[in-house]
Amino acid sequence: MKYKRILLKLSGEALMGDKQYGIDSVRLDQYTHEIKTVKELGIEIAIVIGGGNIFRGVQAENLTIDRVQGDYMGMLATVINGMALQSALEKSGLYTRLMSGINMEQVCEPFIRRRAVRHLEKGRIVIFGAGIGNPYFTTDSTASLRAVEIEADVVLKGTRVNGVYSADPEKDPTAIRYEKLSFDEAYSKGLNIMDLTAFTLCQENDLPIIVFDMNQPGNLLKIINGSVDVGTIIAN
Ligand code: UDP
């Protein structure tokens, strides 16, 4: 196995599956299965989940909701997704903890770094909800920050596409998938992989990012096994 401790970033939108809004149970079960397969190999797994399927801070401006208020709403949305994922994982027999960047003891633990690491060492899957707990950040930045904090080996960004392409593969048939990119190459090519805060944090802390298609069954396992057939790795 190439990685021992991973930080898996799942977008909230991915949880919608074919629905227009909310959480799709088929997709949730599929993710649970993928995660369980990897967990059974003894990999330590931390997960950051987005909230875009429920609420996104930038939406707020169209609803005459203050941006900061909207961002907090977005953070709460990630907790709802985290609770759904936690339930699905536990139903499949896995041990989990949901830790939040905003204190809400009735539903989840507060994020305490040392405690998060201890949970991982004990084999629990740790889900980080409520982003970093501050407005004007994203769940991608949360993924990078938490990954650095818990000393994960890699950030795995699960998306709908099989990695980073030279052009939009749905529009341009000549688009090629990059197997590997350096952070500098990704900057100079103007590739929009994660927001810059998230990206810079990974680069400065020498933390590789792998972008891959999480919706394709078996991909997560392939990545863990170090396969170069799926995804794109961005590393120094
Ligand atoms: N958010 C925030 N601070 C954080 C993480 C998230 O303010 O540390 C808010 C922000 O408004 C964001 C929303 O939560 O739009 C949902 O997260 P995101 O859009 O990153 O989720 P995804 O696109 O991955 O579903």
PDB file of C-alpha atoms and ligand atoms in Angstrom:
ATOM      1  CA  MET A   1       0.000   0.000   0.000  1.00  0.00           C
ATOM      2  CA  LYS A   2       1.360   3.355  -0.987  1.00  0.00           C
ATOM      3  CA  TYR A   3      -0.387   5.425   1.682  1.00  0.00           C
ATOM      4  CA  LYS A   4      -1.005   4.722   5.339  1.00  0.00           C
ATOM      5  CA  ARG A   5      -3.053   7.743   6.366  1.00  0.00           C
ATOM      6  CA  ILE A   6      -5.260   9.529   3.863  1.00  0.00           C
ATOM      7  CA  LEU A   7      -7.448  12.604   3.851  1.00  0.00           C
ATOM      8  CA  LEU A   8     -10.363  12.034   1.502  1.00  0.00           C
ATOM      9  CA  LYS A   9     -12.197  15.128   0.277  1.00  0.00           C
ATOM     10  CA  LEU A  10     -15.708  14.547  -0.989  1.00  0.00           C
ATOM     11  CA  SER A  11     -17.766  17.350  -2.404  1.00  0.00           C
ATOM     12  CA  GLY A  12     -21.265  17.872  -1.135  1.00  0.00           C
ATOM     13  CA  GLU A  13     -22.525  17.964  -4.703  1.00  0.00           C
ATOM     14  CA  ALA A  14     -21.293  14.450  -5.318  1.00  0.00           C
ATOM     15  CA  LEU A  15     -23.645  13.223  -2.598  1.00  0.00           C
ATOM     16  CA  MET A  16     -26.616  14.403  -4.665  1.00  0.00           C
ATOM     17  CA  GLY A  17     -26.082  11.594  -7.160  1.00  0.00           C
ATOM     18  CA  ASP A  18     -28.695  12.094  -9.857  1.00  0.00           C
ATOM     19  CA  LYS A  19     -30.860  14.245  -7.634  1.00  0.00           C
ATOM     20  CA  GLN A  20     -31.118  18.032  -7.835  1.00  0.00           C
ATOM     21  CA  TYR A  21     -30.664  18.621  -4.132  1.00  0.00           C
ATOM     22  CA  GLY A  22     -29.856  16.842  -0.891  1.00  0.00           C
ATOM     23  CA  ILE A  23     -28.457  13.388  -0.347  1.00  0.00           C
ATOM     24  CA  ASP A  24     -28.846  10.385  -2.613  1.00  0.00           C
ATOM     25  CA  SER A  25     -28.823   7.132  -0.653  1.00  0.00           C
ATOM     26  CA  VAL A  26     -27.487   5.095  -3.587  1.00  0.00           C
ATOM     27  CA  ARG A  27     -24.463   7.365  -3.849  1.00  0.00           C
ATOM     28  CA  LEU A  28     -24.007   7.347  -0.091  1.00  0.00           C
ATOM     29  CA  ASP A  29     -23.998   3.541  -0.075  1.00  0.00           C
ATOM     30  CA  GLN A  30     -21.549   3.441  -2.952  1.00  0.00           C
ATOM     31  CA  TYR A  31     -19.117   5.747  -1.152  1.00  0.00           C
ATOM     32  CA  THR A  32     -19.525   3.704   2.013  1.00  0.00           C
ATOM     33  CA  HIS A  33     -18.571   0.572   0.125  1.00  0.00           C
ATOM     34  CA  GLU A  34     -15.493   2.209  -1.416  1.00  0.00           C
ATOM     35  CA  ILE A  35     -14.362   3.556   1.942  1.00  0.00           C
ATOM     36  CA  LYS A  36     -14.968   0.259   3.713  1.00  0.00           C
ATOM     37  CA  THR A  37     -12.869  -1.659   1.181  1.00  0.00           C
ATOM     38  CA  VAL A  38      -9.924   0.606   1.858  1.00  0.00           C
ATOM     39  CA  LYS A  39     -10.481   0.676   5.619  1.00  0.00           C
ATOM     40  CA  GLU A  40     -10.328  -3.119   5.732  1.00  0.00           C
ATOM     41  CA  LEU A  41      -6.771  -2.933   4.441  1.00  0.00           C
ATOM     42  CA  GLY A  42      -5.818  -1.032   7.585  1.00  0.00           C
ATOM     43  CA  ILE A  43      -5.611   2.417   6.020  1.00  0.00           C
ATOM     44  CA  GLU A  44      -6.265   5.321   8.378  1.00  0.00           C
ATOM     45  CA  ILE A  45      -8.984   7.478   6.878  1.00  0.00           C
ATOM     46  CA  ALA A  46     -10.011  11.044   7.589  1.00  0.00           C
ATOM     47  CA  ILE A  47     -12.757  12.635   5.510  1.00  0.00           C
ATOM     48  CA  VAL A  48     -13.703  16.223   4.773  1.00  0.00           C
ATOM     49  CA  ILE A  49     -17.085  16.612   3.186  1.00  0.00           C
ATOM     50  CA  GLY A  50     -18.457  19.682   1.446  1.00  0.00           C
ATOM     51  CA  GLY A  51     -21.898  21.191   1.695  1.00  0.00           C
ATOM     52  CA  GLY A  52     -22.639  22.363  -1.836  1.00  0.00           C
ATOM     53  CA  ASN A  53     -25.624  20.006  -2.178  1.00  0.00           C
ATOM     54  CA  ILE A  54     -27.379  21.882   0.593  1.00  0.00           C
ATOM     55  CA  PHE A  55     -25.942  25.390   0.775  1.00  0.00           C
ATOM     56  CA  ARG A  56     -23.011  27.363  -0.548  1.00  0.00           C
ATOM     57  CA  GLY A  57     -21.884  30.689   0.888  1.00  0.00           C
ATOM     58  CA  VAL A  58     -21.842  32.451  -2.475  1.00  0.00           C
ATOM     59  CA  GLN A  59     -25.523  31.562  -2.966  1.00  0.00           C
ATOM     60  CA  ALA A  60     -26.308  33.816  -0.046  1.00  0.00           C
ATOM     61  CA  GLU A  61     -25.778  37.006  -2.029  1.00  0.00           C
ATOM     62  CA  ASN A  62     -28.726  36.148  -4.296  1.00  0.00           C
ATOM     63  CA  LEU A  63     -30.916  35.548  -1.277  1.00  0.00           C
ATOM     64  CA  THR A  64     -30.134  38.848   0.441  1.00  0.00           C
ATOM     65  CA  ILE A  65     -28.335  36.904   3.114  1.00  0.00           C
ATOM     66  CA  ASP A  66     -25.088  38.399   4.338  1.00  0.00           C
ATOM     67  CA  ARG A  67     -22.010  36.586   2.949  1.00  0.00           C
ATOM     68  CA  VAL A  68     -20.625  35.671   6.342  1.00  0.00           C
ATOM     69  CA  GLN A  69     -23.984  34.374   7.494  1.00  0.00           C
ATOM     70  CA  GLY A  70     -24.170  32.376   4.261  1.00  0.00           C
ATOM     71  CA  ASP A  71     -20.750  30.875   4.898  1.00  0.00           C
ATOM     72  CA  TYR A  72     -21.844  29.714   8.343  1.00  0.00           C
ATOM     73  CA  MET A  73     -24.935  28.193   6.744  1.00  0.00           C
ATOM     74  CA  GLY A  74     -22.607  26.394   4.341  1.00  0.00           C
ATOM     75  CA  MET A  75     -20.534  25.103   7.241  1.00  0.00           C
ATOM     76  CA  LEU A  76     -23.647  23.771   8.962  1.00  0.00           C
ATOM     77  CA  ALA A  77     -24.560  22.036   5.700  1.00  0.00           C
ATOM     78  CA  THR A  78     -21.276  20.132   5.832  1.00  0.00           C
ATOM     79  CA  VAL A  79     -22.209  18.883   9.301  1.00  0.00           C
ATOM     80  CA  ILE A  80     -25.504  17.528   7.951  1.00  0.00           C
ATOM     81  CA  ASN A  81     -23.602  15.682   5.232  1.00  0.00           C
ATOM     82  CA  GLY A  82     -21.069  14.468   7.785  1.00  0.00           C
ATOM     83  CA  MET A  83     -23.865  13.069   9.947  1.00  0.00           C
ATOM     84  CA  ALA A  84     -25.342  11.241   6.952  1.00  0.00           C
ATOM     85  CA  LEU A  85     -21.977   9.799   6.015  1.00  0.00           C
ATOM     86  CA  GLN A  86     -21.271   8.838   9.607  1.00  0.00           C
ATOM     87  CA  SER A  87     -24.537   6.919   9.829  1.00  0.00           C
ATOM     88  CA  ALA A  88     -23.952   5.138   6.547  1.00  0.00           C
ATOM     89  CA  LEU A  89     -20.427   4.130   7.552  1.00  0.00           C
ATOM     90  CA  GLU A  90     -21.532   2.908  10.968  1.00  0.00           C
ATOM     91  CA  LYS A  91     -24.396   0.942   9.473  1.00  0.00           C
ATOM     92  CA  SER A  92     -21.818  -0.937   7.457  1.00  0.00           C
ATOM     93  CA  GLY A  93     -19.932  -1.845  10.649  1.00  0.00           C
ATOM     94  CA  LEU A  94     -17.221   0.813  10.656  1.00  0.00           C
ATOM     95  CA  TYR A  95     -16.241   2.921  13.649  1.00  0.00           C
ATOM     96  CA  THR A  96     -16.393   6.654  13.138  1.00  0.00           C
ATOM     97  CA  ARG A  97     -16.152  10.012  14.836  1.00  0.00           C
ATOM     98  CA  LEU A  98     -17.539  13.285  13.555  1.00  0.00           C
ATOM     99  CA  MET A  99     -15.494  16.301  14.641  1.00  0.00           C
ATOM    100  CA  SER A 100     -16.664  19.820  14.033  1.00  0.00           C
ATOM    101  CA  GLY A 101     -14.884  23.104  13.490  1.00  0.00           C
ATOM    102  CA  ILE A 102     -17.852  24.803  15.202  1.00  0.00           C
ATOM    103  CA  ASN A 103     -18.728  23.572  18.663  1.00  0.00           C
ATOM    104  CA  MET A 104     -22.008  21.658  18.808  1.00  0.00           C
ATOM    105  CA  GLU A 105     -21.472  19.037  21.462  1.00  0.00           C
ATOM    106  CA  GLN A 106     -24.932  17.530  21.156  1.00  0.00           C
ATOM    107  CA  VAL A 107     -24.185  16.305  17.654  1.00  0.00           C
ATOM    108  CA  CYS A 108     -20.438  15.886  17.373  1.00  0.00           C
ATOM    109  CA  GLU A 109     -17.090  16.322  19.036  1.00  0.00           C
ATOM    110  CA  PRO A 110     -15.154  19.554  18.763  1.00  0.00           C
ATOM    111  CA  PHE A 111     -12.096  19.333  16.552  1.00  0.00           C
ATOM    112  CA  ILE A 112      -9.061  18.693  18.735  1.00  0.00           C
ATOM    113  CA  ARG A 113      -6.032  17.722  16.695  1.00  0.00           C
ATOM    114  CA  ARG A 114      -4.479  15.277  19.119  1.00  0.00           C
ATOM    115  CA  ARG A 115      -7.791  13.593  19.631  1.00  0.00           C
ATOM    116  CA  ALA A 116      -8.355  13.273  15.903  1.00  0.00           C
ATOM    117  CA  VAL A 117      -4.988  11.574  15.534  1.00  0.00           C
ATOM    118  CA  ARG A 118      -5.800   9.227  18.404  1.00  0.00           C
ATOM    119  CA  HIS A 119      -9.085   8.234  16.759  1.00  0.00           C
ATOM    120  CA  LEU A 120      -7.220   7.429  13.566  1.00  0.00           C
ATOM    121  CA  GLU A 121      -4.664   5.351  15.426  1.00  0.00           C
ATOM    122  CA  LYS A 122      -7.506   3.409  16.998  1.00  0.00           C
ATOM    123  CA  GLY A 123      -8.921   2.621  13.572  1.00  0.00           C
ATOM    124  CA  ARG A 124     -11.831   5.037  13.610  1.00  0.00           C
ATOM    125  CA  ILE A 125     -12.747   6.957  10.513  1.00  0.00           C
ATOM    126  CA  VAL A 126     -12.739  10.640  11.376  1.00  0.00           C
ATOM    127  CA  ILE A 127     -15.069  12.997   9.527  1.00  0.00           C
ATOM    128  CA  PHE A 128     -14.283  16.687   9.806  1.00  0.00           C
ATOM    129  CA  GLY A 129     -17.431  18.797   9.633  1.00  0.00           C
ATOM    130  CA  ALA A 130     -18.090  22.552   9.640  1.00  0.00           C
ATOM    131  CA  GLY A 131     -15.004  23.344   7.588  1.00  0.00           C
ATOM    132  CA  ILE A 132     -12.316  25.108   9.555  1.00  0.00           C
ATOM    133  CA  GLY A 133     -15.038  27.012  11.377  1.00  0.00           C
ATOM    134  CA  ASN A 134     -14.340  30.340   9.683  1.00  0.00           C
ATOM    135  CA  PRO A 135     -16.124  32.144   6.860  1.00  0.00           C
ATOM    136  CA  TYR A 136     -14.363  32.917   3.555  1.00  0.00           C
ATOM    137  CA  PHE A 137     -12.799  29.471   3.438  1.00  0.00           C
ATOM    138  CA  THR A 138     -13.797  26.369   1.529  1.00  0.00           C
ATOM    139  CA  THR A 139     -13.907  22.698   2.289  1.00  0.00           C
ATOM    140  CA  ASP A 140     -10.930  22.243  -0.056  1.00  0.00           C
ATOM    141  CA  SER A 141      -8.912  24.510   2.228  1.00  0.00           C
ATOM    142  CA  THR A 142     -10.251  22.537   5.169  1.00  0.00           C
ATOM    143  CA  ALA A 143      -9.069  19.319   3.541  1.00  0.00           C
ATOM    144  CA  SER A 144      -5.546  20.703   3.071  1.00  0.00           C
ATOM    145  CA  LEU A 145      -5.346  22.168   6.560  1.00  0.00           C
ATOM    146  CA  ARG A 146      -6.647  19.101   8.363  1.00  0.00           C
ATOM    147  CA  ALA A 147      -4.416  16.851   6.241  1.00  0.00           C
ATOM    148  CA  VAL A 148      -1.364  18.847   7.277  1.00  0.00           C
ATOM    149  CA  GLU A 149      -2.470  18.868  10.905  1.00  0.00           C
ATOM    150  CA  ILE A 150      -2.986  15.111  11.141  1.00  0.00           C
ATOM    151  CA  GLU A 151       0.103  14.436   9.011  1.00  0.00           C
ATOM    152  CA  ALA A 152      -1.782  12.592   6.303  1.00  0.00           C
ATOM    153  CA  ASP A 153       0.322  11.152   3.479  1.00  0.00           C
ATOM    154  CA  VAL A 154      -1.916  12.532   0.752  1.00  0.00           C
ATOM    155  CA  VAL A 155      -5.082  14.514   0.015  1.00  0.00           C
ATOM    156  CA  LEU A 156      -7.422  12.536  -2.222  1.00  0.00           C
ATOM    157  CA  LYS A 157      -9.858  14.821  -3.955  1.00  0.00           C
ATOM    158  CA  GLY A 158     -12.782  12.751  -5.159  1.00  0.00           C
ATOM    159  CA  THR A 159     -14.491  14.358  -8.137  1.00  0.00           C
ATOM    160  CA  ARG A 160     -16.585  13.376 -11.135  1.00  0.00           C
ATOM    161  CA  VAL A 161     -13.661  13.313 -13.563  1.00  0.00           C
ATOM    162  CA  ASN A 162     -10.728  10.967 -13.819  1.00  0.00           C
ATOM    163  CA  GLY A 163      -8.075  13.531 -12.975  1.00  0.00           C
ATOM    164  CA  VAL A 164      -6.762  16.765 -14.428  1.00  0.00           C
ATOM    165  CA  TYR A 165      -6.980  17.195 -18.209  1.00  0.00           C
ATOM    166  CA  SER A 166      -5.280  19.547 -20.654  1.00  0.00           C
ATOM    167  CA  ALA A 167      -8.762  20.714 -21.743  1.00  0.00           C
ATOM    168  CA  ASP A 168     -12.362  19.850 -20.902  1.00  0.00           C
ATOM    169  CA  PRO A 169     -12.590  16.165 -21.909  1.00  0.00           C
ATOM    170  CA  GLU A 170     -16.345  16.464 -22.409  1.00  0.00           C
ATOM    171  CA  LYS A 171     -15.860  19.171 -25.054  1.00  0.00           C
ATOM    172  CA  ASP A 172     -12.431  18.496 -26.548  1.00  0.00           C
ATOM    173  CA  PRO A 173     -11.690  14.947 -27.773  1.00  0.00           C
ATOM    174  CA  THR A 174      -7.946  15.704 -27.915  1.00  0.00           C
ATOM    175  CA  ALA A 175      -7.801  16.496 -24.196  1.00  0.00           C
ATOM    176  CA  ILE A 176      -5.238  14.369 -22.379  1.00  0.00           C
ATOM    177  CA  ARG A 177      -5.142  13.357 -18.723  1.00  0.00           C
ATOM    178  CA  TYR A 178      -2.025  14.341 -16.834  1.00  0.00           C
ATOM    179  CA  GLU A 179      -0.640  11.454 -14.813  1.00  0.00           C
ATOM    180  CA  LYS A 180       1.566  13.699 -12.712  1.00  0.00           C
ATOM    181  CA  LEU A 181       2.032  17.443 -12.336  1.00  0.00           C
ATOM    182  CA  SER A 182       4.217  19.580 -10.132  1.00  0.00           C
ATOM    183  CA  PHE A 183       2.527  22.380  -8.221  1.00  0.00           C
ATOM    184  CA  ASP A 184       4.423  24.904 -10.354  1.00  0.00           C
ATOM    185  CA  GLU A 185       3.217  23.271 -13.568  1.00  0.00           C
ATOM    186  CA  ALA A 186      -0.343  23.354 -12.329  1.00  0.00           C
ATOM    187  CA  TYR A 187       0.023  27.086 -11.532  1.00  0.00           C
ATOM    188  CA  SER A 188       1.643  27.952 -14.835  1.00  0.00           C
ATOM    189  CA  LYS A 189      -0.936  26.041 -16.862  1.00  0.00           C
ATOM    190  CA  GLY A 190      -3.667  27.863 -14.925  1.00  0.00           C
ATOM    191  CA  LEU A 191      -5.276  24.584 -13.900  1.00  0.00           C
ATOM    192  CA  ASN A 192      -8.093  25.028 -11.473  1.00  0.00           C
ATOM    193  CA  ILE A 193      -7.580  22.045  -9.176  1.00  0.00           C
ATOM    194  CA  MET A 194      -8.361  23.477  -5.767  1.00  0.00           C
ATOM    195  CA  ASP A 195      -8.661  27.052  -4.591  1.00  0.00           C
ATOM    196  CA  LEU A 196      -5.305  28.736  -4.127  1.00  0.00           C
ATOM    197  CA  THR A 197      -5.416  28.711  -0.330  1.00  0.00           C
ATOM    198  CA  ALA A 198      -5.843  24.951  -0.369  1.00  0.00           C
ATOM    199  CA  PHE A 199      -3.286  24.465  -3.100  1.00  0.00           C
ATOM    200  CA  THR A 200      -0.583  26.624  -1.535  1.00  0.00           C
ATOM    201  CA  LEU A 201      -0.974  24.920   1.824  1.00  0.00           C
ATOM    202  CA  CYS A 202      -0.297  21.548   0.211  1.00  0.00           C
ATOM    203  CA  GLN A 203       2.658  22.831  -1.765  1.00  0.00           C
ATOM    204  CA  GLU A 204       4.288  24.511   1.219  1.00  0.00           C
ATOM    205  CA  ASN A 205       3.891  21.422   3.348  1.00  0.00           C
ATOM    206  CA  ASP A 206       4.991  18.992   0.673  1.00  0.00           C
ATOM    207  CA  LEU A 207       1.664  17.220   0.703  1.00  0.00           C
ATOM    208  CA  PRO A 208       0.655  15.536  -2.558  1.00  0.00           C
ATOM    209  CA  ILE A 209      -2.882  15.879  -3.942  1.00  0.00           C
ATOM    210  CA  ILE A 210      -4.527  13.242  -6.096  1.00  0.00           C
ATOM    211  CA  VAL A 211      -7.584  14.226  -8.105  1.00  0.00           C
ATOM    212  CA  PHE A 212      -9.630  11.211  -9.167  1.00  0.00           C
ATOM    213  CA  ASP A 213     -13.103  10.020 -10.110  1.00  0.00           C
ATOM    214  CA  MET A 214     -14.698   8.832  -6.893  1.00  0.00           C
ATOM    215  CA  ASN A 215     -17.870   7.750  -8.689  1.00  0.00           C
ATOM    216  CA  GLN A 216     -16.089   4.973 -10.538  1.00  0.00           C
ATOM    217  CA  PRO A 217     -16.217   1.868  -8.330  1.00  0.00           C
ATOM    218  CA  GLY A 218     -12.792   0.575  -7.316  1.00  0.00           C
ATOM    219  CA  ASN A 219     -10.912   3.799  -8.004  1.00  0.00           C
ATOM    220  CA  LEU A 220     -10.196   4.633  -4.387  1.00  0.00           C
ATOM    221  CA  LEU A 221      -8.585   1.248  -3.908  1.00  0.00           C
ATOM    222  CA  LYS A 222      -6.520   1.663  -7.076  1.00  0.00           C
ATOM    223  CA  ILE A 223      -5.198   4.982  -5.818  1.00  0.00           C
ATOM    224  CA  ILE A 224      -4.239   3.463  -2.483  1.00  0.00           C
ATOM    225  CA  ASN A 225      -2.362   0.770  -4.368  1.00  0.00           C
ATOM    226  CA  GLY A 226      -0.426   3.461  -6.209  1.00  0.00           C
ATOM    227  CA  SER A 227      -1.993   2.890  -9.641  1.00  0.00           C
ATOM    228  CA  VAL A 228      -1.184   5.580 -12.218  1.00  0.00           C
ATOM    229  CA  ASP A 229      -4.076   4.507 -14.458  1.00  0.00           C
ATOM    230  CA  VAL A 230      -6.503   6.636 -12.532  1.00  0.00           C
ATOM    231  CA  GLY A 231      -6.378  10.239 -11.408  1.00  0.00           C
ATOM    232  CA  THR A 232      -3.676  12.884 -11.477  1.00  0.00           C
ATOM    233  CA  ILE A 233      -1.096  13.343  -8.767  1.00  0.00           C
ATOM    234  CA  ILE A 234       0.134  16.853  -8.008  1.00  0.00           C
ATOM    235  CA  ALA A 235       3.326  16.775  -5.985  1.00  0.00           C
ATOM    236  CA  ASN A 236       6.526  18.754  -5.491  1.00  0.00           C
TER     237      ASN A 236
HETATM  238  N1  UDP B   1     -17.394  27.182   4.321  1.00  0.00           N
HETATM  239  C1  UDP B   1     -16.781  28.178   5.047  1.00  0.00           C
HETATM  240  N2  UDP B   1     -15.624  27.898   5.726  1.00  0.00           N
HETATM  241  C2  UDP B   1     -15.035  26.674   5.684  1.00  0.00           C
HETATM  242  C3  UDP B   1     -15.641  25.663   4.906  1.00  0.00           C
HETATM  243  C4  UDP B   1     -16.816  25.938   4.242  1.00  0.00           C
HETATM  244  O1  UDP B   1     -17.265  29.295   5.107  1.00  0.00           O
HETATM  245  O2  UDP B   1     -13.990  26.476   6.326  1.00  0.00           O
HETATM  246  C5  UDP B   1     -18.695  27.430   3.678  1.00  0.00           C
HETATM  247  C6  UDP B   1     -18.627  28.171   2.351  1.00  0.00           C
HETATM  248  O3  UDP B   1     -19.700  29.067   2.293  1.00  0.00           O
HETATM  249  C7  UDP B   1     -18.811  27.075   1.332  1.00  0.00           C
HETATM  250  C8  UDP B   1     -19.786  26.136   2.054  1.00  0.00           C
HETATM  251  O4  UDP B   1     -19.360  26.197   3.421  1.00  0.00           O
HETATM  252  O5  UDP B   1     -19.371  27.592   0.179  1.00  0.00           O
HETATM  253  C9  UDP B   1     -19.832  24.698   1.590  1.00  0.00           C
HETATM  254  O6  UDP B   1     -18.564  24.208   1.335  1.00  0.00           O
HETATM  255  P1  UDP B   1     -18.025  23.978  -0.180  1.00  0.00           P
HETATM  256  O7  UDP B   1     -18.691  24.891  -1.123  1.00  0.00           O
HETATM  257  O8  UDP B   1     -16.530  24.029  -0.109  1.00  0.00           O
HETATM  258  O9  UDP B   1     -18.520  22.512  -0.429  1.00  0.00           O
HETATM  259  P2  UDP B   1     -18.398  21.587  -1.754  1.00  0.00           P
HETATM  260  O10 UDP B   1     -18.247  22.473  -2.944  1.00  0.00           O
HETATM  261  O11 UDP B   1     -17.177  20.737  -1.561  1.00  0.00           O
HETATM  262  O12 UDP B   1     -19.665  20.792  -1.727  1.00  0.00           O
END
